[in-house]
Coordinates of C-alpha atoms and ligand atoms in Angstrom, one line a residue:
Chain U
M2 CA 4.6 -26.2 30.1
T3 CA 3.7 -26.6 26.4
A4 CA 6.3 -25.9 23.9
L5 CA 5.0 -23.1 21.6
L6 CA 8.0 -22.8 19.3
E7 CA 10.3 -25.7 18.6
V8 CA 13.3 -25.3 16.3
E9 CA 15.2 -28.4 15.2
G10 CA 18.5 -28.6 13.4
L11 CA 18.0 -25.3 11.6
S12 CA 20.7 -24.5 9.0
K13 CA 21.3 -22.0 6.4
N14 CA 24.2 -21.2 4.1
F15 CA 24.5 -18.2 1.8
G16 CA 26.7 -19.6 -1.0
G17 CA 29.6 -21.0 1.0
L18 CA 29.0 -19.0 4.1
Q19 CA 27.3 -21.0 6.9
V20 CA 25.3 -18.4 8.8
A21 CA 23.2 -20.9 10.8
S22 CA 24.3 -24.4 11.5
D23 CA 22.2 -27.0 13.3
I24 CA 20.5 -24.7 15.7
S25 CA 17.8 -26.2 18.0
M26 CA 15.8 -24.6 20.7
T27 CA 12.3 -24.5 22.2
L28 CA 10.3 -21.8 23.7
S29 CA 7.3 -22.4 26.0
A30 CA 4.4 -20.3 27.0
G31 CA 5.6 -17.7 29.5
D32 CA 9.3 -18.0 28.6
R33 CA 11.5 -15.0 28.6
C34 CA 14.5 -16.0 26.6
A35 CA 17.4 -13.8 25.4
L36 CA 19.4 -14.6 22.3
I37 CA 22.8 -13.0 22.5
G38 CA 26.0 -13.2 20.4
P39 CA 28.6 -10.9 18.8
N40 CA 27.8 -8.8 15.7
G41 CA 27.4 -11.0 12.7
A42 CA 26.8 -14.2 14.8
G43 CA 23.6 -14.9 12.8
K44 CA 21.0 -13.7 15.2
T45 CA 18.9 -11.8 12.7
T46 CA 19.3 -14.5 10.2
F47 CA 18.0 -17.0 12.8
V48 CA 14.9 -14.7 13.2
N49 CA 14.5 -14.5 9.5
L50 CA 14.6 -18.3 9.2
V51 CA 12.1 -18.9 12.1
T52 CA 9.7 -16.3 10.8
G53 CA 9.8 -17.5 7.2
V54 CA 11.5 -14.4 5.6
I55 CA 14.1 -16.7 4.1
P56 CA 13.9 -20.5 3.6
P57 CA 16.2 -22.7 5.6
S58 CA 18.7 -25.1 4.0
A59 CA 17.7 -27.8 6.5
G60 CA 15.8 -28.2 9.8
T61 CA 12.2 -27.9 11.0
I62 CA 10.2 -25.3 12.8
R63 CA 7.1 -26.1 14.8
L64 CA 4.6 -23.6 16.1
D65 CA 2.2 -24.8 18.7
G66 CA 2.9 -28.4 17.6
R67 CA 2.3 -27.7 13.9
D68 CA 5.1 -27.9 11.3
V69 CA 5.3 -24.5 9.8
T70 CA 8.6 -24.9 8.0
R71 CA 7.0 -24.6 4.6
L72 CA 4.5 -21.9 5.5
S73 CA 4.9 -18.3 4.2
A74 CA 5.9 -15.5 6.6
A75 CA 2.3 -14.2 6.5
E76 CA 0.8 -17.6 7.4
R77 CA 3.1 -17.9 10.4
V78 CA 2.1 -14.4 11.5
R79 CA -1.6 -15.5 11.3
L80 CA -0.7 -18.4 13.6
G81 CA 0.7 -16.0 16.2
L82 CA 4.4 -15.8 15.4
I83 CA 5.3 -12.1 15.4
R84 CA 8.6 -10.3 15.1
S85 CA 9.9 -6.8 15.3
F86 CA 12.6 -5.6 13.1
Q87 CA 16.1 -4.6 14.2
V88 CA 16.0 -1.6 12.0
A89 CA 12.6 0.0 12.2
R90 CA 10.8 -0.9 9.0
L91 CA 7.6 1.1 8.7
F92 CA 5.5 2.8 6.1
K93 CA 7.1 6.2 5.7
S94 CA 4.0 8.2 4.5
M95 CA 1.6 6.7 7.0
T96 CA 0.9 8.3 10.3
V97 CA 1.6 6.4 13.6
R98 CA -2.1 6.0 14.1
E99 CA -2.6 4.5 10.6
H100 CA 0.0 1.9 11.3
L101 CA -1.7 0.6 14.4
E102 CA -5.1 0.8 12.7
L103 CA -3.7 -1.3 9.8
A104 CA -2.2 -3.9 12.2
V105 CA -5.4 -4.3 14.2
L106 CA -7.5 -4.5 11.1
Q107 CA -5.2 -7.0 9.5
R108 CA -5.1 -9.1 12.7
D109 CA -8.9 -9.3 12.7
R110 CA -9.1 -9.9 8.9
R111 CA -11.1 -6.9 8.3
T112 CA -8.9 -5.4 5.6
F113 CA -11.1 -6.6 2.7
R114 CA -13.8 -4.2 3.7
L115 CA -13.9 -1.9 0.7
F116 CA -16.6 0.4 1.7
A117 CA -16.2 0.7 5.4
N118 CA -14.8 3.9 6.9
V119 CA -11.7 3.2 9.0
A120 CA -12.7 5.9 11.4
R121 CA -16.0 4.1 12.1
V122 CA -14.8 0.4 12.5
A123 CA -16.3 -0.8 15.8
G124 CA -13.8 -0.9 18.6
L125 CA -10.9 0.1 16.5
A126 CA -10.4 3.6 17.8
D127 CA -10.4 2.5 21.4
E128 CA -7.9 -0.3 20.9
V129 CA -5.6 2.0 18.9
A130 CA -5.8 4.7 21.6
E131 CA -4.8 2.2 24.2
L132 CA -1.8 1.0 22.1
L133 CA -0.7 4.6 21.5
G134 CA -1.0 5.4 25.2
S135 CA 1.0 2.3 26.3
M136 CA 3.9 3.4 24.2
G137 CA 3.6 7.1 24.9
L138 CA 2.9 7.8 21.2
T139 CA -0.4 9.6 21.7
P140 CA 1.1 13.1 21.1
V141 CA 2.5 12.0 17.7
A142 CA -0.5 9.9 16.6
H143 CA -1.1 12.0 13.6
T144 CA 2.6 12.4 12.5
A145 CA 3.8 10.7 9.4
V146 CA 6.4 8.1 10.4
G147 CA 8.9 9.5 8.0
S148 CA 9.3 12.6 10.1
L149 CA 9.3 10.8 13.5
A150 CA 12.4 10.5 15.7
Y151 CA 14.1 7.2 15.5
G152 CA 13.4 6.3 19.1
Q153 CA 9.7 6.8 18.5
Q154 CA 9.9 4.6 15.4
R155 CA 11.2 1.8 17.6
L156 CA 8.4 2.3 20.0
L157 CA 6.0 2.0 17.1
E158 CA 7.7 -1.2 15.9
I159 CA 6.9 -2.7 19.3
A160 CA 3.4 -1.3 19.4
L161 CA 2.8 -2.8 16.0
A162 CA 4.0 -6.3 17.2
L163 CA 1.8 -6.1 20.2
A164 CA -1.2 -5.0 18.2
M165 CA -1.0 -8.4 16.5
K166 CA -1.7 -10.2 19.8
P167 CA 1.1 -12.7 19.4
K168 CA 1.6 -16.1 20.9
V169 CA 5.3 -16.0 20.2
L170 CA 7.0 -12.7 20.1
I171 CA 10.5 -12.2 18.7
L172 CA 12.1 -8.8 19.4
D173 CA 15.2 -8.1 17.4
E174 CA 17.2 -5.5 19.5
P175 CA 14.1 -3.6 20.5
A176 CA 16.1 -0.9 22.3
A177 CA 18.8 -0.4 19.6
G178 CA 19.1 3.3 18.7
V179 CA 16.6 4.4 21.3
P180 CA 17.7 7.2 23.6
H181 CA 17.9 6.2 27.2
S182 CA 14.9 8.3 28.2
E183 CA 12.7 6.3 25.9
S184 CA 14.3 2.9 26.3
Q185 CA 12.8 2.7 29.8
R186 CA 9.4 2.9 28.1
I187 CA 10.3 -0.1 26.0
L188 CA 11.4 -2.1 29.0
D189 CA 8.2 -1.2 30.8
A190 CA 6.2 -2.4 27.8
I191 CA 8.2 -5.6 27.8
D192 CA 7.6 -6.1 31.5
R193 CA 3.9 -5.7 31.0
L194 CA 3.6 -8.3 28.2
P195 CA 0.9 -10.9 28.8
K196 CA 2.4 -13.6 31.1
D197 CA 1.6 -16.5 28.9
L198 CA 3.3 -15.0 25.9
A199 CA 6.6 -16.7 24.8
V200 CA 9.2 -14.0 24.2
L201 CA 12.6 -14.3 22.5
M202 CA 14.6 -11.1 22.6
I203 CA 17.8 -10.4 20.9
E204 CA 19.8 -7.8 22.8
H205 CA 23.4 -6.6 23.2
D206 CA 22.9 -4.7 26.4
M207 CA 23.7 -7.2 29.2
D208 CA 22.0 -5.2 31.9
L209 CA 18.8 -5.4 29.9
V210 CA 19.3 -9.1 29.2
F211 CA 19.8 -10.0 32.8
R212 CA 16.8 -7.9 33.9
F213 CA 14.6 -9.5 31.2
A214 CA 15.6 -13.1 30.7
S215 CA 15.0 -16.3 32.6
S216 CA 17.0 -18.2 30.1
I217 CA 19.7 -17.2 27.6
I218 CA 20.9 -18.7 24.3
V219 CA 24.4 -17.7 23.0
L220 CA 25.0 -17.8 19.3
A221 CA 28.5 -17.5 17.7
Q222 CA 29.4 -17.9 14.0
G223 CA 26.0 -19.4 13.3
R224 CA 26.3 -22.0 16.0
L225 CA 24.6 -22.5 19.3
L226 CA 27.5 -22.0 21.7
C227 CA 25.6 -22.7 24.9
S228 CA 22.3 -22.1 26.6
G229 CA 21.1 -22.0 30.2
T230 CA 19.8 -19.8 32.9
A231 CA 21.0 -16.2 33.2
K232 CA 23.3 -17.2 36.1
Q233 CA 24.9 -20.1 34.2
I234 CA 25.6 -18.0 31.2
A235 CA 27.0 -15.1 33.2
A236 CA 29.5 -17.5 34.8
D237 CA 30.4 -19.3 31.6
P238 CA 34.0 -18.5 30.5
R239 CA 33.4 -19.4 26.9
V240 CA 30.7 -16.8 26.6
R241 CA 32.9 -14.1 28.1
E242 CA 35.6 -15.0 25.7
V243 CA 33.6 -15.2 22.5
Y244 CA 31.0 -12.6 23.2
L245 CA 33.0 -9.9 25.0
G246 CA 36.1 -10.6 22.9
S247 CA 34.5 -9.9 19.6
R248 CA 32.4 -7.1 21.0
T249 CA 35.6 -5.2 21.8
N250 CA 36.9 -5.9 18.3
A251 CA 33.7 -4.7 16.7
H252 CA 33.9 -1.3 18.3
Chain R
M24 CA 25.5 5.6 18.9
T25 CA 24.5 7.7 21.9
S26 CA 25.0 11.0 20.0
V27 CA 22.7 9.7 17.2
A28 CA 20.1 8.8 19.8
E29 CA 20.3 12.1 21.5
R30 CA 20.0 14.0 18.2
D31 CA 16.9 11.9 17.4
G32 CA 15.5 12.5 20.8
K33 CA 15.7 16.3 20.2
A34 CA 14.2 15.9 16.7
G35 CA 11.4 14.1 18.3
R36 CA 10.5 17.1 20.4
M37 CA 10.5 19.3 17.4
T38 CA 8.1 17.2 15.2
R39 CA 4.7 18.6 15.3
P40 CA 1.6 16.7 14.5
A41 CA 0.3 17.1 11.0
P42 CA -2.9 19.2 10.9
L43 CA -4.9 16.2 10.0
G44 CA -8.2 17.3 11.3
R45 CA -8.1 20.5 9.3
R46 CA -7.0 18.6 6.2
R47 CA -9.9 16.2 6.5
D48 CA -12.3 19.0 7.0
L49 CA -11.4 20.6 3.7
D50 CA -11.0 17.4 1.9
W51 CA -14.6 16.6 1.3
I52 CA -15.1 19.8 -0.6
G53 CA -13.2 18.4 -3.6
I54 CA -16.1 16.4 -5.0
P55 CA -18.8 19.1 -4.7
L56 CA -16.3 21.5 -6.2
I57 CA -15.7 19.2 -9.2
A58 CA -19.5 18.8 -9.6
A59 CA -20.0 22.6 -9.4
A60 CA -17.2 23.2 -11.9
G61 CA -18.7 20.7 -14.2
L62 CA -22.1 22.3 -14.1
A63 CA -20.6 25.8 -14.5
A64 CA -18.8 24.5 -17.6
Y65 CA -22.2 23.3 -18.9
W66 CA -23.6 26.8 -18.8
L67 CA -20.4 28.6 -19.9
L68 CA -19.3 26.4 -22.7
P69 CA -22.5 25.1 -24.4
E70 CA -20.6 24.9 -27.7
D71 CA -18.1 22.4 -26.3
L72 CA -20.3 19.8 -24.7
A73 CA -18.8 17.0 -26.8
L74 CA -15.3 17.8 -25.5
L75 CA -16.6 18.2 -22.0
T76 CA -18.3 14.8 -22.2
R77 CA -15.1 13.2 -23.4
I78 CA -13.2 14.9 -20.6
A79 CA -15.7 13.5 -18.0
A80 CA -15.5 9.9 -19.3
S81 CA -11.7 10.1 -19.7
A82 CA -11.4 11.5 -16.2
L83 CA -13.2 8.4 -14.8
F84 CA -10.7 6.2 -16.7
V85 CA -7.7 8.2 -15.4
L86 CA -9.3 7.9 -11.9
S87 CA -9.2 4.1 -12.3
L88 CA -5.5 4.4 -13.2
D89 CA -4.9 6.5 -10.1
L90 CA -6.3 3.7 -7.9
V91 CA -3.9 1.2 -9.5
L92 CA -0.8 3.3 -9.7
G93 CA -1.3 6.0 -7.1
Y94 CA -2.7 3.8 -4.3
G95 CA -1.4 0.4 -5.3
G96 CA 2.0 1.3 -6.8
I97 CA 1.2 -1.0 -9.8
A98 CA 3.1 0.2 -12.8
T99 CA 0.8 -0.3 -15.8
L100 CA 0.6 0.7 -19.4
G101 CA -2.4 -1.6 -20.1
Q102 CA -5.3 0.0 -18.2
A103 CA -7.0 0.6 -21.6
A104 CA -7.6 -3.1 -21.9
M105 CA -10.2 -2.8 -19.2
F106 CA -11.6 0.5 -20.7
G107 CA -11.9 -1.0 -24.1
T108 CA -13.4 -4.3 -22.9
G109 CA -16.0 -2.3 -20.9
A110 CA -16.7 -0.2 -24.0
Y111 CA -17.1 -3.2 -26.3
A112 CA -19.2 -5.1 -23.8
A113 CA -21.6 -2.1 -23.4
G114 CA -21.7 -1.5 -27.1
I115 CA -22.4 -5.2 -28.0
L116 CA -25.1 -5.3 -25.4
A117 CA -26.8 -2.2 -26.8
V118 CA -26.6 -3.3 -30.4
N119 CA -27.9 -6.8 -29.8
W120 CA -30.0 -6.9 -26.7
N121 CA -30.5 -4.0 -24.3
N122 CA -29.7 -0.4 -24.9
D123 CA -30.6 0.9 -21.4
P124 CA -27.7 3.2 -20.4
F125 CA -27.5 1.9 -16.9
A126 CA -27.5 -1.7 -18.1
M127 CA -24.6 -0.8 -20.4
L128 CA -22.6 0.7 -17.6
A129 CA -23.2 -2.3 -15.4
V130 CA -22.1 -4.8 -18.1
G131 CA -19.1 -2.6 -19.0
G132 CA -18.0 -2.5 -15.4
L133 CA -18.5 -6.2 -15.0
A134 CA -16.5 -7.0 -18.1
G135 CA -13.7 -4.6 -17.1
G136 CA -13.6 -6.0 -13.6
L137 CA -13.6 -9.6 -14.7
L138 CA -10.8 -9.0 -17.2
A139 CA -8.7 -7.2 -14.5
L140 CA -9.4 -10.0 -11.9
V141 CA -8.3 -12.7 -14.2
T142 CA -5.3 -11.0 -15.8
G143 CA -4.3 -9.4 -12.4
A144 CA -4.2 -12.8 -10.8
L145 CA -1.9 -14.0 -13.5
I146 CA 0.5 -11.1 -13.7
L147 CA 0.6 -9.3 -10.4
H148 CA 3.3 -11.5 -8.9
A149 CA 5.7 -9.5 -11.1
R150 CA 6.9 -6.0 -10.3
G151 CA 8.5 -3.1 -11.9
L152 CA 9.5 -3.4 -15.6
T153 CA 8.4 -7.0 -15.9
L154 CA 4.9 -6.1 -14.7
L155 CA 4.9 -3.1 -17.1
M156 CA 5.7 -5.4 -20.0
L157 CA 3.0 -7.9 -18.9
T158 CA 0.3 -5.1 -18.7
I159 CA 1.3 -4.0 -22.2
A160 CA 1.0 -7.6 -23.5
V161 CA -2.5 -7.9 -22.0
G162 CA -3.5 -4.7 -23.8
Q163 CA -2.1 -6.0 -27.1
I164 CA -3.9 -9.4 -26.7
V165 CA -7.3 -7.7 -26.0
Q166 CA -6.8 -5.4 -28.9
E167 CA -6.0 -8.3 -31.2
V168 CA -9.0 -10.3 -30.0
A169 CA -11.2 -7.2 -30.6
N170 CA -9.7 -6.9 -34.1
K171 CA -10.3 -10.6 -35.0
A172 CA -13.9 -10.8 -33.6
R173 CA -15.2 -8.6 -36.5
D174 CA -18.7 -10.0 -36.3
W175 CA -19.1 -8.7 -32.8
T176 CA -16.8 -5.6 -32.7
G177 CA -16.7 -4.4 -36.3
G178 CA -12.9 -5.0 -36.2
S179 CA -10.9 -2.1 -37.5
D180 CA -14.1 -0.3 -38.7
G181 CA -15.2 0.0 -35.1
L182 CA -18.5 -0.8 -33.5
S183 CA -21.2 1.7 -34.5
G184 CA -24.9 1.9 -34.3
I185 CA -25.0 2.1 -30.5
D186 CA -28.2 4.0 -29.7
P187 CA -28.8 4.2 -26.0
A188 CA -32.4 4.5 -24.7
P189 CA -33.4 7.6 -22.7
V190 CA -31.9 7.8 -19.2
L191 CA -34.5 6.5 -16.8
G192 CA -36.9 6.4 -19.7
M193 CA -37.1 10.2 -19.5
F194 CA -34.0 12.0 -20.8
R195 CA -33.3 11.4 -24.4
F196 CA -29.7 11.6 -25.7
D197 CA -30.2 14.7 -27.8
M198 CA -28.1 15.7 -30.8
F199 CA -26.6 18.7 -28.9
G200 CA -25.1 16.5 -26.2
H201 CA -26.9 18.0 -23.2
T202 CA -28.0 14.6 -21.8
S203 CA -24.7 13.0 -22.7
Y204 CA -22.7 15.6 -20.8
L205 CA -24.9 15.7 -17.7
F206 CA -25.0 11.9 -17.6
A207 CA -21.2 11.6 -17.9
L208 CA -20.7 14.2 -15.2
A209 CA -23.1 12.4 -12.9
V210 CA -21.3 9.1 -13.4
L211 CA -17.9 10.7 -12.9
V212 CA -19.1 12.2 -9.6
V213 CA -20.5 8.9 -8.4
G214 CA -17.1 7.3 -9.4
L215 CA -15.3 9.8 -7.4
V216 CA -17.5 9.2 -4.3
V217 CA -16.9 5.4 -4.6
A218 CA -13.2 5.8 -5.2
R219 CA -12.8 8.1 -2.2
R220 CA -14.8 5.7 -0.1
I221 CA -12.5 2.8 -1.1
V222 CA -9.3 4.8 -0.5
R223 CA -10.4 5.6 3.0
S224 CA -11.5 2.1 3.8
P225 CA -9.5 -0.6 5.7
F226 CA -8.8 -2.0 2.3
G227 CA -7.4 1.3 1.0
L228 CA -5.2 1.6 4.0
A229 CA -3.8 -1.9 3.4
C230 CA -3.2 -1.1 -0.3
R231 CA -1.2 2.0 0.7
G232 CA 0.9 -0.3 2.9
V233 CA 1.5 -2.8 0.1
S234 CA 2.6 0.0 -2.3
E235 CA 5.1 1.2 0.2
D236 CA 6.5 -2.1 1.5
P237 CA 4.9 -5.4 0.6
L238 CA 7.3 -7.4 2.8
R239 CA 6.2 -5.4 5.8
I240 CA 2.6 -6.2 5.0
S241 CA 3.5 -9.9 5.1
A242 CA 5.1 -9.3 8.5
I243 CA 1.7 -8.3 9.8
G244 CA 0.1 -11.3 8.2
G245 CA -1.3 -9.8 5.0
S246 CA -0.9 -11.2 1.5
P247 CA 0.3 -8.3 -0.7
K248 CA -0.7 -10.0 -3.9
S249 CA -4.3 -10.5 -2.9
Y250 CA -4.7 -6.8 -2.1
L251 CA -3.2 -5.9 -5.4
V252 CA -5.4 -8.3 -7.3
V253 CA -8.6 -7.0 -5.7
L254 CA -7.5 -3.4 -6.2
Y255 CA -6.7 -4.1 -9.8
A256 CA -10.2 -5.7 -10.2
V257 CA -11.9 -2.7 -8.6
A258 CA -10.0 -0.3 -10.8
G259 CA -10.9 -2.6 -13.7
V260 CA -14.6 -2.1 -12.9
I261 CA -14.2 1.7 -12.9
A262 CA -12.2 1.6 -16.1
G263 CA -14.9 -0.7 -17.7
V264 CA -17.7 1.8 -16.6
A265 CA -15.6 4.6 -18.1
G266 CA -15.4 2.7 -21.4
A267 CA -19.1 1.9 -21.3
L268 CA -19.8 5.6 -20.6
T269 CA -17.8 6.5 -23.7
A270 CA -19.9 4.0 -25.7
V271 CA -23.1 5.5 -24.3
T272 CA -22.2 9.1 -25.0
S273 CA -20.3 8.7 -28.3
G274 CA -22.3 5.9 -29.9
I275 CA -19.2 4.2 -31.3
V276 CA -16.3 2.1 -30.0
G277 CA -13.0 1.8 -31.9
L278 CA -10.0 -0.4 -31.6
D279 CA -7.9 2.4 -30.2
S280 CA -10.0 2.3 -27.0
T281 CA -8.1 -0.8 -26.0
G282 CA -4.8 0.5 -27.3
F283 CA -1.4 1.1 -25.8
S284 CA -1.4 4.8 -26.6
W285 CA -4.7 5.4 -24.8
S286 CA -3.1 3.7 -21.7
A287 CA 0.0 5.9 -22.0
E288 CA -2.1 9.1 -22.5
A289 CA -4.0 8.3 -19.4
L290 CA -0.7 7.9 -17.5
V291 CA 0.4 11.3 -18.8
M292 CA -2.8 12.9 -17.7
L293 CA -2.6 11.3 -14.2
V294 CA 1.0 12.4 -13.7
L295 CA 0.0 15.9 -14.9
G296 CA -2.7 16.2 -12.3
G297 CA -1.0 14.3 -9.5
T298 CA -1.0 10.6 -8.5
G299 CA -2.5 9.2 -5.4
R300 CA -4.9 12.1 -4.9
L301 CA -8.1 11.2 -6.9
Y302 CA -8.8 14.8 -7.8
G303 CA -5.5 14.9 -9.6
A304 CA -7.0 12.5 -12.1
V305 CA -9.9 14.9 -12.9
I306 CA -7.7 18.0 -13.0
G307 CA -5.0 16.4 -15.1
T308 CA -7.5 15.1 -17.6
A309 CA -9.3 18.4 -17.9
A310 CA -6.0 20.3 -18.2
F311 CA -4.5 17.9 -20.8
M312 CA -7.6 17.6 -23.0
G313 CA -8.4 21.3 -22.6
V314 CA -5.0 22.5 -23.6
H315 CA -4.9 19.9 -26.4
H316 CA -8.2 21.2 -27.7
I317 CA -7.2 24.8 -27.6
L318 CA -3.8 24.3 -29.1
A319 CA -5.0 21.9 -31.8
A320 CA -7.6 24.4 -32.9
N321 CA -5.2 27.4 -33.1
D322 CA -2.1 25.7 -34.4
P323 CA -2.8 22.4 -36.0
Y324 CA 0.8 21.9 -36.9
H325 CA 2.7 22.5 -33.7
W326 CA 0.3 21.7 -31.0
M327 CA 2.2 18.5 -30.1
A328 CA 5.3 20.4 -29.3
F329 CA 3.4 22.8 -27.1
I330 CA 1.8 19.9 -25.2
G331 CA 5.3 18.5 -24.7
L332 CA 6.6 21.8 -23.3
F333 CA 3.6 22.2 -21.1
L334 CA 4.3 18.7 -19.7
I335 CA 7.9 19.3 -19.1
G336 CA 7.1 22.5 -17.3
I337 CA 4.7 20.8 -15.0
V338 CA 7.0 17.9 -14.3
L339 CA 10.0 20.2 -13.6
F340 CA 8.2 22.8 -11.5
L341 CA 5.4 20.8 -9.9
P342 CA 6.7 17.2 -9.6
G343 CA 3.6 16.2 -7.6
G344 CA 1.3 17.4 -10.4
I345 CA -1.1 20.3 -10.5
V346 CA -2.9 19.2 -7.4
S347 CA 0.2 19.3 -5.4
G348 CA 0.7 22.9 -6.4
V349 CA -2.8 23.7 -5.4
E350 CA -2.3 22.0 -2.0
R351 CA 0.9 23.9 -1.5
L352 CA -0.9 27.2 -2.1
G353 CA -3.6 26.2 0.3
G354 CA -1.1 25.0 2.9
L355 CA -2.8 21.6 2.9
R356 CA 0.3 19.5 2.4
R357 CA 0.3 16.0 4.0
G358 CA 2.6 15.5 6.9
K359 CA 6.2 16.0 5.7
E360 CA 7.6 12.8 4.3
G361 CA 11.0 11.3 4.6
G362 CA 12.4 13.5 7.4
A363 CA 15.4 11.3 8.5
Ligands
ATP29 N1 21.3 -12.2 2.5 C1 22.6 -12.5 2.9 N2 23.5 -13.0 2.0 C2 24.8 -13.2 2.4 N3 25.2 -13.1 3.7 C3 24.3 -12.7 4.6 C4 23.0 -12.3 4.3 N4 22.4 -11.9 5.4 C5 23.3 -12.0 6.4 N5 24.4 -12.4 5.9 C6 25.7 -12.6 6.7 O1 25.3 -13.5 7.7 C7 26.0 -13.2 8.9 C8 25.0 -13.1 10.1 O2 24.3 -11.9 9.9 P1 23.2 -11.5 10.9 O3 22.6 -10.2 10.5 O4 22.3 -12.6 11.1 O5 24.0 -11.2 12.3 P2 23.5 -10.6 13.7 O6 23.9 -11.6 14.7 O7 22.1 -10.3 13.6 O8 24.4 -9.4 13.8 P3 24.1 -8.0 14.6 O9 24.4 -8.1 16.0 O10 25.1 -7.0 13.9 O11 22.7 -7.6 14.3 C9 26.8 -12.0 8.6 O12 28.1 -12.4 8.4 C10 26.2 -11.4 7.4 O13 27.1 -10.7 6.6
MG30 MG1 21.0 -8.6 13.8

């Protein structure tokens, strides 16, 4: 297996607060890896570092063998490193359909066509219709996202990430805030992801984690606590202590 | 957590799709309607053709501002830099080399576009107030250059002696302003068609995204700044054409065509009509300049105060501008925004 994403010694401190310290990991084609850890462990920060939203204090990130540590977030996206946001981050006045059109056009670098009609770009309508259908968003295709239910916004977040045809996909709590009836749809979509895609998913729901992941990484206070197969992690007493302990505190 | 989710689930069932198809169907009427209204004004107000011509050229300028502000979210008080540069370029061309009106428009558009491209690349990394200051600074610099280059621009006396050749070699610019007005109206309509096309293109869609959330655009692999620079340049072309159109139809170009107050006035007209709507630019310009004209003629001392009251009234009662009021009347509102 070729390593698609290699992270080495990644560190970040905000002022004095060490939110990521010396984190290393690799993700290969076809991997299904879960990143877990208590609230405030630094999971989202780790995603922000890897995707280039914030610069690291130390460490390197390689994508498909290429050092991307100094590339911008957009450049990493163009190389196939795509993430979804923990809190849905969408364009409030655009419709669901416009979001997907924009993502597909952007992916194909067709956004500098000043005089083309979006409605007539070849192949676009079909691809968007398929994305809408796969997430059950067809009935709300023409609804502005600002008036969409939160669960549906989450579905759109994922559809948007998929529209980019990623090589490495990072999902930050894709099911958070989604009603149970709709979270099944998200799981189904994740199950149907292309097999050779490398997926890293942050998730609190352990049922979901065990169903999805072949390997698990545990983060606590910005440090990599341990990593291993789902079985190993489930049996690890340290994980129970740190993870479950602070989970009960947090709620 | 669960309760929020359940509530959202219910809300989801209640949202109804916006009547997009219907809106689109009615949307195309706008431009023919403006053309028809323009022609009607030509027959009904033959005494006011000079004013109507100024309205048409100004509306094109305000339209360029709508692209920048309404679709790109770029705060600017320097759009007149492009307008004035286009006007001077067209005027200088006509006085020295070629007075064909279409050549003048082309050169004006080119000059406005180039200036916007260069200055946009330099200043569009900034946002908000910083950007506002930078756009004002660019306007001041352009005005100062025009002031100093007396030999070419006439300095503070203005550039006069612009005498455009007949349109297509057939229609003379007559002293009653018939040709001027019809020419200006035609250019405005073409400008609207072009702007509408751009707004609905993949590029227009991306620009809307940038104006709402530039970081989200980066997260799908786009570079917010390059969209803004291209949008600024395109709007610069339109502003330059509007400036050239003014040079063609009025025969003079003054320093105030590049000035701060002209930029600010355009902003007022745009907000009055409604931003991000294209037609708002035309309606706002017509309303502002029309009211201005009537009031200034009837009450030369207090018209400014009336204009102020008129503006306050519109902003208080129709925050989306005149066009939003018309849309509300027609039930054509966009899908409701910001539900949650
Ligand atoms: N920009 C910032 N400046 C300062 N501190 C920050 C910043 N962003 C995050 N933090 C801190 O870093 C720590 C890790 O936050 P992060 O959001 O990465 O946690 P998380 O593991 O994703 O938590 P959750 O499970 O709640 O999503 C927190 O203590 C947070 O307060
Ligand atoms: Mg998080």
